[in-house]
PDB file of C-alpha atoms in Angstrom:
ATOM      1  CA  UNK A  12    -194.828 -66.468 114.943  1.00 39.00           C
ATOM      2  CA  UNK A  13    -191.682 -64.510 115.576  1.00 37.00           C
ATOM      3  CA  UNK A  14    -191.385 -60.800 116.150  1.00 40.00           C
ATOM      4  CA  UNK A  15    -188.539 -58.378 115.532  1.00 42.00           C
ATOM      5  CA  UNK A  16    -187.586 -55.228 117.392  1.00 44.00           C
ATOM      6  CA  UNK A  17    -185.960 -52.318 115.573  1.00 49.00           C
ATOM      7  CA  UNK A  18    -182.804 -51.317 117.403  1.00 52.00           C
ATOM      8  CA  UNK A  19    -181.668 -47.698 117.027  1.00 66.00           C
ATOM      9  CA  UNK A  20    -178.743 -45.908 118.582  1.00 73.00           C
ATOM     10  CA  UNK A  21    -179.253 -42.256 119.493  1.00 73.00           C
ATOM     11  CA  UNK A  22    -176.376 -39.788 119.617  1.00 74.00           C
ATOM     12  CA  UNK A  23    -175.604 -37.243 122.405  1.00 73.00           C
ATOM     13  CA  UNK A  24    -176.310 -33.617 121.480  1.00 70.00           C
ATOM     14  CA  UNK A  25    -172.630 -32.689 121.507  1.00 69.00           C
ATOM     15  CA  UNK A  26    -172.032 -35.003 118.561  1.00 90.00           C
ATOM     16  CA  UNK A  27    -174.353 -33.441 115.958  1.00 93.00           C
ATOM     17  CA  UNK A  28    -174.825 -29.959 114.545  1.00 94.00           C
ATOM     18  CA  UNK A  29    -177.941 -27.774 114.486  1.00 95.00           C
ATOM     19  CA  UNK A  30    -178.243 -28.347 110.736  1.00 95.00           C
ATOM     20  CA  UNK A  31    -178.171 -32.106 111.237  1.00 96.00           C
ATOM     21  CA  UNK A  32    -180.799 -31.907 113.996  1.00 96.00           C
ATOM     22  CA  UNK A  33    -183.091 -29.739 111.849  1.00 97.00           C
ATOM     23  CA  UNK A  34    -182.767 -32.071 108.864  1.00 97.00           C
ATOM     24  CA  UNK A  35    -183.503 -35.167 110.949  1.00 97.00           C
ATOM     25  CA  UNK A  36    -186.517 -33.700 112.765  1.00 97.00           C
ATOM     26  CA  UNK A  37    -187.926 -32.305 109.505  1.00 97.00           C
ATOM     27  CA  UNK A  38    -187.479 -35.688 107.840  1.00 97.00           C
ATOM     28  CA  UNK A  39    -189.479 -37.395 110.574  1.00 96.00           C
ATOM     29  CA  UNK A  40    -192.423 -35.011 110.092  1.00 96.00           C
ATOM     30  CA  UNK A  41    -192.486 -35.879 106.369  1.00 96.00           C
ATOM     31  CA  UNK A  42    -193.397 -39.506 107.091  1.00 94.00           C
ATOM     32  CA  UNK A  43    -196.568 -40.415 105.186  1.00 93.00           C
ATOM     33  CA  UNK A  44    -196.439 -37.416 102.853  1.00 95.00           C
ATOM     34  CA  UNK A  45    -196.449 -37.966  99.081  1.00 95.00           C
ATOM     35  CA  UNK A  46    -195.863 -34.784  97.027  1.00 96.00           C
ATOM     36  CA  UNK A  47    -193.526 -32.215  98.551  1.00 97.00           C
ATOM     37  CA  UNK A  48    -192.796 -28.820  96.970  1.00 95.00           C
ATOM     38  CA  UNK A  49    -189.412 -28.141  98.544  1.00 89.00           C
ATOM     39  CA  UNK A  50    -187.225 -25.093  98.667  1.00 87.00           C
ATOM     40  CA  UNK A  51    -183.449 -25.242  98.335  1.00 88.00           C
ATOM     41  CA  UNK A  52    -181.364 -25.695 101.496  1.00 90.00           C
ATOM     42  CA  UNK A  53    -182.555 -27.530 104.587  1.00 93.00           C
ATOM     43  CA  UNK A  54    -185.908 -28.524 102.982  1.00 93.00           C
ATOM     44  CA  UNK A  55    -184.020 -30.259 100.166  1.00 93.00           C
ATOM     45  CA  UNK A  56    -181.740 -31.964 102.697  1.00 94.00           C
ATOM     46  CA  UNK A  57    -184.697 -33.176 104.797  1.00 95.00           C
ATOM     47  CA  UNK A  58    -186.546 -34.581 101.784  1.00 95.00           C
ATOM     48  CA  UNK A  59    -183.418 -36.390 100.609  1.00 94.00           C
ATOM     49  CA  UNK A  60    -183.047 -37.985 104.045  1.00 96.00           C
ATOM     50  CA  UNK A  61    -186.719 -38.970 104.089  1.00 96.00           C
ATOM     51  CA  UNK A  62    -186.385 -40.606 100.670  1.00 94.00           C
ATOM     52  CA  UNK A  63    -183.483 -42.706 101.939  1.00 94.00           C
ATOM     53  CA  UNK A  64    -185.059 -43.644 105.252  1.00 94.00           C
ATOM     54  CA  UNK A  65    -188.694 -43.273 106.260  1.00 90.00           C
ATOM     55  CA  UNK A  66    -190.453 -42.171 103.066  1.00 93.00           C
ATOM     56  CA  UNK A  67    -188.938 -43.483  99.795  1.00 93.00           C
ATOM     57  CA  UNK A  68    -192.243 -42.788  98.021  1.00 93.00           C
ATOM     58  CA  UNK A  69    -191.974 -38.981  98.347  1.00 95.00           C
ATOM     59  CA  UNK A  70    -192.126 -37.120  95.022  1.00 95.00           C
ATOM     60  CA  UNK A  71    -190.007 -33.986  95.277  1.00 93.00           C
ATOM     61  CA  UNK A  72    -191.059 -30.994  93.176  1.00 94.00           C
ATOM     62  CA  UNK A  73    -189.018 -27.865  92.508  1.00 93.00           C
ATOM     63  CA  UNK A  74    -190.144 -24.389  91.537  1.00 90.00           C
ATOM     64  CA  UNK A  75    -188.170 -24.649  88.284  1.00 91.00           C
ATOM     65  CA  UNK A  76    -190.670 -27.273  87.032  1.00 93.00           C
ATOM     66  CA  UNK A  77    -188.785 -30.441  87.938  1.00 94.00           C
ATOM     67  CA  UNK A  78    -191.117 -33.169  89.245  1.00 94.00           C
ATOM     68  CA  UNK A  79    -189.975 -36.451  90.754  1.00 92.00           C
ATOM     69  CA  UNK A  80    -186.414 -35.243  91.084  1.00 88.00           C
ATOM     70  CA  UNK A  81    -183.656 -37.839  91.615  1.00 87.00           C
ATOM     71  CA  UNK A  82    -180.489 -35.730  91.349  1.00 88.00           C
ATOM     72  CA  UNK A  83    -177.134 -37.545  91.561  1.00 87.00           C
ATOM     73  CA  UNK A  84    -175.928 -34.896  94.020  1.00 87.00           C
ATOM     74  CA  UNK A  85    -177.520 -32.193  96.161  1.00 88.00           C
ATOM     75  CA  UNK A  86    -178.667 -29.265  93.997  1.00 90.00           C
ATOM     76  CA  UNK A  87    -177.365 -25.846  94.990  1.00 89.00           C
ATOM     77  CA  UNK A  88    -180.141 -23.847  93.258  1.00 88.00           C
ATOM     78  CA  UNK A  89    -183.547 -24.600  91.740  1.00 85.00           C
ATOM     79  CA  UNK A  90    -181.902 -24.190  88.335  1.00 85.00           C
ATOM     80  CA  UNK A  91    -179.076 -26.649  89.065  1.00 90.00           C
ATOM     81  CA  UNK A  92    -178.595 -28.855  85.995  1.00 90.00           C
ATOM     82  CA  UNK A  93    -178.335 -31.935  88.214  1.00 89.00           C
ATOM     83  CA  UNK A  94    -182.070 -31.690  88.930  1.00 91.00           C
ATOM     84  CA  UNK A  95    -182.898 -32.644  85.355  1.00 89.00           C
ATOM     85  CA  UNK A  96    -180.893 -35.885  85.535  1.00 90.00           C
ATOM     86  CA  UNK A  97    -183.278 -38.746  86.224  1.00 88.00           C
ATOM     87  CA  UNK A  98    -186.302 -36.502  86.839  1.00 93.00           C
ATOM     88  CA  UNK A  99    -189.680 -38.107  86.187  1.00 93.00           C
ATOM     89  CA  UNK A 100    -190.826 -35.056  84.241  1.00 94.00           C
ATOM     90  CA  UNK A 101    -190.042 -31.379  83.729  1.00 95.00           C
ATOM     91  CA  UNK A 102    -192.943 -28.969  83.332  1.00 95.00           C
ATOM     92  CA  UNK A 103    -193.042 -25.374  82.243  1.00 95.00           C
ATOM     93  CA  UNK A 104    -193.512 -23.008  85.159  1.00 91.00           C
ATOM     94  CA  UNK A 105    -197.018 -21.915  84.000  1.00 93.00           C
ATOM     95  CA  UNK A 106    -198.110 -25.581  83.939  1.00 96.00           C
ATOM     96  CA  UNK A 107    -196.487 -26.315  87.303  1.00 95.00           C
ATOM     97  CA  UNK A 108    -198.049 -23.343  89.048  1.00 94.00           C
ATOM     98  CA  UNK A 109    -201.334 -23.287  87.135  1.00 94.00           C
ATOM     99  CA  UNK A 110    -202.242 -26.962  87.183  1.00 94.00           C
ATOM    100  CA  UNK A 111    -200.148 -28.754  89.803  1.00 94.00           C
ATOM    101  CA  UNK A 112    -199.868 -26.186  92.598  1.00 93.00           C
ATOM    102  CA  UNK A 113    -203.113 -24.271  92.080  1.00 93.00           C
ATOM    103  CA  UNK A 114    -204.807 -27.583  91.261  1.00 93.00           C
ATOM    104  CA  UNK A 115    -204.283 -28.675  94.867  1.00 92.00           C
ATOM    105  CA  UNK A 116    -201.901 -31.568  94.147  1.00 95.00           C
ATOM    106  CA  UNK A 117    -199.186 -30.600  96.659  1.00 96.00           C
ATOM    107  CA  UNK A 118    -199.357 -32.273 100.083  1.00 96.00           C
ATOM    108  CA  UNK A 119    -196.602 -30.235 101.728  1.00 97.00           C
ATOM    109  CA  UNK A 120    -194.965 -26.979 100.758  1.00 96.00           C
ATOM    110  CA  UNK A 121    -191.612 -26.886 102.567  1.00 96.00           C
ATOM    111  CA  UNK A 122    -190.145 -23.402 103.012  1.00 94.00           C
ATOM    112  CA  UNK A 123    -187.588 -21.350 104.897  1.00 92.00           C
ATOM    113  CA  UNK A 124    -188.000 -17.743 106.035  1.00 94.00           C
ATOM    114  CA  UNK A 125    -186.214 -14.869 107.723  1.00 95.00           C
ATOM    115  CA  UNK A 126    -189.210 -14.063 109.958  1.00 97.00           C
ATOM    116  CA  UNK A 127    -192.382 -15.879 111.007  1.00 98.00           C
ATOM    117  CA  UNK A 128    -195.284 -14.687 113.171  1.00 97.00           C
ATOM    118  CA  UNK A 129    -197.631 -16.620 115.471  1.00 96.00           C
ATOM    119  CA  UNK A 130    -200.172 -17.111 112.663  1.00 95.00           C
ATOM    120  CA  UNK A 131    -197.619 -18.569 110.251  1.00 96.00           C
ATOM    121  CA  UNK A 132    -197.189 -15.631 107.879  1.00 96.00           C
ATOM    122  CA  UNK A 133    -193.651 -15.306 106.484  1.00 97.00           C
ATOM    123  CA  UNK A 134    -191.199 -12.553 105.598  1.00 97.00           C
ATOM    124  CA  UNK A 135    -188.562 -13.225 102.948  1.00 95.00           C
ATOM    125  CA  UNK A 136    -188.389  -9.662 101.558  1.00 95.00           C
ATOM    126  CA  UNK A 137    -186.743  -7.118 103.876  1.00 95.00           C
ATOM    127  CA  UNK A 138    -185.569  -6.655 107.449  1.00 95.00           C
ATOM    128  CA  UNK A 139    -186.367  -3.147 108.629  1.00 94.00           C
ATOM    129  CA  UNK A 140    -188.248  -0.431 106.808  1.00 92.00           C
ATOM    130  CA  UNK A 141    -189.251  -1.237 103.230  1.00 91.00           C
ATOM    131  CA  UNK A 142    -187.812   2.004 101.826  1.00 91.00           C
ATOM    132  CA  UNK A 143    -184.540   1.758 103.731  1.00 92.00           C
ATOM    133  CA  UNK A 144    -184.060  -1.825 104.985  1.00 92.00           C
ATOM    134  CA  UNK A 145    -181.134  -3.067 107.026  1.00 94.00           C
ATOM    135  CA  UNK A 146    -181.234  -6.295 104.998  1.00 92.00           C
ATOM    136  CA  UNK A 147    -182.830  -6.882 101.608  1.00 93.00           C
ATOM    137  CA  UNK A 148    -183.803 -10.527 101.064  1.00 93.00           C
ATOM    138  CA  UNK A 149    -184.548 -12.567  97.906  1.00 86.00           C
ATOM    139  CA  UNK A 150    -188.311 -11.984  98.064  1.00 89.00           C
ATOM    140  CA  UNK A 151    -191.155 -14.404  97.499  1.00 87.00           C
ATOM    141  CA  UNK A 152    -190.110 -16.491  94.525  1.00 87.00           C
ATOM    142  CA  UNK A 153    -192.885 -19.043  94.519  1.00 88.00           C
ATOM    143  CA  UNK A 154    -193.379 -19.014  98.294  1.00 91.00           C
ATOM    144  CA  UNK A 155    -196.593 -16.980  98.324  1.00 91.00           C
ATOM    145  CA  UNK A 156    -198.183 -19.391  95.814  1.00 92.00           C
ATOM    146  CA  UNK A 157    -196.903 -22.387  97.782  1.00 94.00           C
ATOM    147  CA  UNK A 158    -198.391 -20.952 100.985  1.00 94.00           C
ATOM    148  CA  UNK A 159    -201.756 -20.295  99.379  1.00 92.00           C
ATOM    149  CA  UNK A 160    -202.197 -23.591  97.540  1.00 94.00           C
ATOM    150  CA  UNK A 161    -200.419 -26.421  99.379  1.00 96.00           C
ATOM    151  CA  UNK A 162    -202.517 -28.633 101.625  1.00 95.00           C
ATOM    152  CA  UNK A 163    -200.161 -27.638 104.443  1.00 96.00           C
ATOM    153  CA  UNK A 164    -196.822 -25.888 104.826  1.00 97.00           C
ATOM    154  CA  UNK A 165    -193.744 -26.824 106.860  1.00 97.00           C
ATOM    155  CA  UNK A 166    -191.159 -24.170 107.728  1.00 97.00           C
ATOM    156  CA  UNK A 167    -187.616 -24.801 108.941  1.00 96.00           C
ATOM    157  CA  UNK A 168    -185.746 -21.973 110.704  1.00 95.00           C
ATOM    158  CA  UNK A 169    -182.004 -22.117 111.426  1.00 92.00           C
ATOM    159  CA  UNK A 170    -182.182 -19.334 114.033  1.00 93.00           C
ATOM    160  CA  UNK A 171    -184.744 -19.037 116.816  1.00 97.00           C
ATOM    161  CA  UNK A 172    -184.731 -15.598 118.434  1.00 97.00           C
ATOM    162  CA  UNK A 173    -186.924 -12.518 118.780  1.00 97.00           C
ATOM    163  CA  UNK A 174    -185.777 -11.128 115.436  1.00 96.00           C
ATOM    164  CA  UNK A 175    -186.886 -14.264 113.573  1.00 97.00           C
ATOM    165  CA  UNK A 176    -189.928 -15.388 115.625  1.00 98.00           C
ATOM    166  CA  UNK A 177    -191.643 -12.010 115.766  1.00 98.00           C
ATOM    167  CA  UNK A 178    -194.859 -10.477 117.008  1.00 96.00           C
ATOM    168  CA  UNK A 179    -195.139  -8.384 113.843  1.00 96.00           C
ATOM    169  CA  UNK A 180    -193.370  -9.068 110.555  1.00 97.00           C
ATOM    170  CA  UNK A 181    -191.242  -6.293 109.067  1.00 97.00           C
ATOM    171  CA  UNK A 182    -192.886  -7.232 105.758  1.00 96.00           C
ATOM    172  CA  UNK A 183    -195.480  -9.901 104.959  1.00 95.00           C
ATOM    173  CA  UNK A 184    -194.260 -11.783 101.878  1.00 95.00           C
ATOM    174  CA  UNK A 185    -196.372 -14.949 102.224  1.00 95.00           C
ATOM    175  CA  UNK A 186    -199.617 -14.374 104.156  1.00 93.00           C
ATOM    176  CA  UNK A 187    -201.093 -17.236 106.135  1.00 92.00           C
ATOM    177  CA  UNK A 188    -204.407 -18.631 104.789  1.00 91.00           C
ATOM    178  CA  UNK A 189    -205.462 -19.300 108.386  1.00 83.00           C
ATOM    179  CA  UNK A 190    -204.920 -15.631 109.283  1.00 82.00           C
ATOM    180  CA  UNK A 191    -206.873 -14.586 106.190  1.00 83.00           C
ATOM    181  CA  UNK A 192    -209.815 -16.784 107.224  1.00 83.00           C
ATOM    182  CA  UNK A 193    -209.803 -15.310 110.720  1.00 79.00           C
ATOM    183  CA  UNK A 194    -209.802 -11.794 109.298  1.00 81.00           C
ATOM    184  CA  UNK A 195    -212.610 -12.535 106.832  1.00 86.00           C
ATOM    185  CA  UNK A 196    -214.335 -15.959 106.754  1.00 84.00           C
ATOM    186  CA  UNK A 197    -215.581 -15.177 103.239  1.00 86.00           C
ATOM    187  CA  UNK A 198    -212.049 -15.028 101.832  1.00 82.00           C
ATOM    188  CA  UNK A 199    -211.550 -18.081  99.552  1.00 79.00           C
ATOM    189  CA  UNK A 200    -208.526 -20.074 100.742  1.00 82.00           C
ATOM    190  CA  UNK A 201    -207.349 -23.565  99.895  1.00 83.00           C
ATOM    191  CA  UNK A 202    -204.693 -24.824 102.283  1.00 88.00           C
ATOM    192  CA  UNK A 203    -204.163 -24.980 106.025  1.00 92.00           C
ATOM    193  CA  UNK A 204    -201.120 -22.684 105.862  1.00 94.00           C
ATOM    194  CA  UNK A 205    -198.183 -23.332 108.168  1.00 97.00           C
ATOM    195  CA  UNK A 206    -198.897 -26.383 110.323  1.00 97.00           C
ATOM    196  CA  UNK A 207    -195.351 -27.213 111.453  1.00 98.00           C
ATOM    197  CA  UNK A 208    -192.275 -25.114 112.255  1.00 98.00           C
ATOM    198  CA  UNK A 209    -188.970 -26.802 113.084  1.00 98.00           C
ATOM    199  CA  UNK A 210    -186.380 -24.604 114.823  1.00 97.00           C
ATOM    200  CA  UNK A 211    -183.123 -25.049 116.705  1.00 96.00           C
ATOM    201  CA  UNK A 212    -185.103 -25.094 119.981  1.00 97.00           C
ATOM    202  CA  UNK A 213    -188.126 -27.232 119.192  1.00 98.00           C
ATOM    203  CA  UNK A 214    -191.195 -27.774 117.036  1.00 98.00           C
ATOM    204  CA  UNK A 215    -194.297 -25.616 116.813  1.00 98.00           C
ATOM    205  CA  UNK A 216    -197.560 -26.979 115.415  1.00 98.00           C
ATOM    206  CA  UNK A 217    -200.741 -25.080 114.583  1.00 96.00           C
ATOM    207  CA  UNK A 218    -203.805 -25.424 116.798  1.00 94.00           C
ATOM    208  CA  UNK A 219    -207.375 -25.385 115.463  1.00 91.00           C
ATOM    209  CA  UNK A 220    -207.225 -21.600 114.991  1.00 89.00           C
ATOM    210  CA  UNK A 221    -203.939 -21.710 113.087  1.00 91.00           C
ATOM    211  CA  UNK A 222    -201.868 -20.285 115.967  1.00 95.00           C
ATOM    212  CA  UNK A 223    -198.397 -21.827 116.261  1.00 97.00           C
ATOM    213  CA  UNK A 224    -197.992 -23.552 119.645  1.00 98.00           C
ATOM    214  CA  UNK A 225    -194.995 -25.312 121.164  1.00 98.00           C
ATOM    215  CA  UNK A 226    -195.385 -29.059 120.602  1.00 98.00           C
ATOM    216  CA  UNK A 227    -191.868 -30.360 121.224  1.00 98.00           C
ATOM    217  CA  UNK A 228    -188.597 -29.152 122.707  1.00 98.00           C
ATOM    218  CA  UNK A 229    -185.205 -30.516 121.760  1.00 96.00           C
ATOM    219  CA  UNK A 230    -182.970 -32.309 124.219  1.00 93.00           C
ATOM    220  CA  UNK A 231    -181.496 -29.849 126.769  1.00 93.00           C
ATOM    221  CA  UNK A 232    -183.929 -27.014 125.906  1.00 96.00           C
ATOM    222  CA  UNK A 233    -186.511 -25.654 128.364  1.00 97.00           C
ATOM    223  CA  UNK A 234    -189.918 -24.123 127.713  1.00 98.00           C
ATOM    224  CA  UNK A 235    -188.721 -20.914 129.350  1.00 97.00           C
ATOM    225  CA  UNK A 236    -185.824 -20.665 126.908  1.00 97.00           C
ATOM    226  CA  UNK A 237    -188.274 -20.961 124.017  1.00 98.00           C
ATOM    227  CA  UNK A 238    -190.484 -18.254 125.527  1.00 98.00           C
ATOM    228  CA  UNK A 239    -187.521 -15.919 126.086  1.00 98.00           C
ATOM    229  CA  UNK A 240    -186.488 -16.230 122.435  1.00 98.00           C
ATOM    230  CA  UNK A 241    -189.949 -15.945 120.862  1.00 98.00           C
ATOM    231  CA  UNK A 242    -191.604 -12.633 120.078  1.00 97.00           C
ATOM    232  CA  UNK A 243    -195.128 -13.636 121.051  1.00 97.00           C
ATOM    233  CA  UNK A 244    -196.707 -15.239 124.154  1.00 97.00           C
ATOM    234  CA  UNK A 245    -196.059 -18.928 123.501  1.00 98.00           C
ATOM    235  CA  UNK A 246    -198.857 -21.416 124.077  1.00 97.00           C
ATOM    236  CA  UNK A 247    -197.648 -24.883 125.048  1.00 98.00           C
ATOM    237  CA  UNK A 248    -199.468 -27.984 123.858  1.00 97.00           C
ATOM    238  CA  UNK A 249    -200.726 -30.280 126.631  1.00 95.00           C
ATOM    239  CA  UNK A 250    -199.007 -33.108 124.757  1.00 95.00           C
ATOM    240  CA  UNK A 251    -195.560 -31.408 124.806  1.00 97.00           C
ATOM    241  CA  UNK A 252    -192.770 -33.908 124.136  1.00 97.00           C
ATOM    242  CA  UNK A 253    -188.975 -33.943 124.066  1.00 97.00           C
ATOM    243  CA  UNK A 254    -187.495 -34.559 120.617  1.00 96.00           C
ATOM    244  CA  UNK A 255    -185.763 -37.895 120.179  1.00 94.00           C
ATOM    245  CA  UNK A 256    -182.112 -37.218 119.238  1.00 94.00           C
ATOM    246  CA  UNK A 257    -180.835 -38.194 115.795  1.00 96.00           C
ATOM    247  CA  UNK A 258    -179.857 -41.804 115.439  1.00 95.00           C
ATOM    248  CA  UNK A 259    -176.434 -42.944 114.341  1.00 95.00           C
ATOM    249  CA  UNK A 260    -177.927 -44.215 111.064  1.00 96.00           C
ATOM    250  CA  UNK A 261    -179.662 -40.885 110.307  1.00 97.00           C
ATOM    251  CA  UNK A 262    -176.371 -39.052 110.822  1.00 97.00           C
ATOM    252  CA  UNK A 263    -174.464 -41.565 108.713  1.00 97.00           C
ATOM    253  CA  UNK A 264    -176.872 -41.076 105.815  1.00 97.00           C
ATOM    254  CA  UNK A 265    -176.553 -37.294 106.022  1.00 97.00           C
ATOM    255  CA  UNK A 266    -172.782 -37.191 106.376  1.00 96.00           C
ATOM    256  CA  UNK A 267    -171.659 -40.058 104.140  1.00 96.00           C
ATOM    257  CA  UNK A 268    -174.325 -40.466 101.454  1.00 95.00           C
ATOM    258  CA  UNK A 269    -176.483 -37.335 101.105  1.00 95.00           C
ATOM    259  CA  UNK A 270    -174.227 -34.349 101.832  1.00 94.00           C
ATOM    260  CA  UNK A 271    -170.590 -35.533 102.068  1.00 93.00           C
ATOM    261  CA  UNK A 272    -169.445 -32.245 100.514  1.00 91.00           C
ATOM    262  CA  UNK A 273    -171.215 -30.214 103.238  1.00 91.00           C
ATOM    263  CA  UNK A 274    -173.347 -28.234 100.789  1.00 90.00           C
ATOM    264  CA  UNK A 275    -176.025 -27.618 103.425  1.00 90.00           C
ATOM    265  CA  UNK A 276    -174.648 -29.273 106.554  1.00 89.00           C
ATOM    266  CA  UNK A 277    -172.766 -26.822 108.742  1.00 78.00           C
TER     267      UNK A 277
END
């Protein structure tokens, strides 16, 4: 019997961008997942990388009703015509939300947010006071339904600071099922809520109570830096690891095959 050893080449941090790091780390956490309800942007990029590397079996689903999407290029919105090309099926939104999402068929809801709290609730509505905000955001879209009904939710955050990782949200757009269960155990909830958050500094995963705890730090980042830039007292997992850098092949796929036009890579 012969054995083979997979040889990978990792790349120094100076040679990849934050967007590339976030896409690669997110892709790795998607290994073994089957149906992913992905938002536009970095979630779409991460799923595309997973389909071309670790998880070709992933079925990508978009809020517009497209299931099993195989677009010839990266879509720029959920209504991008390219999503229809080669899709396995296209459902009406009532069918998608009423039977697929609320039916419990989504393994991972993959979202972005402007703010997140320690329990995994999200703000995508306003920054500042509701009546007179400093920034008005797109709102929920389907995010609140995705949060409530997916088996688990991943969140990717481009910026990690005390205005994005906050003690108290300026507005709660997508409440965490885990927080709802803690507040009232009789509240009917389906999913686990946010289980994984990938940021520019590291990865948070939820503990048994649903609290987001630091599970991994990226190369060159310290735990103290994460604590200084997080708006709640950060718990650190006993199993804390250092993220493996992107490999040369992961970066080649992103740059040359998936996003050569730099739609989402910055």
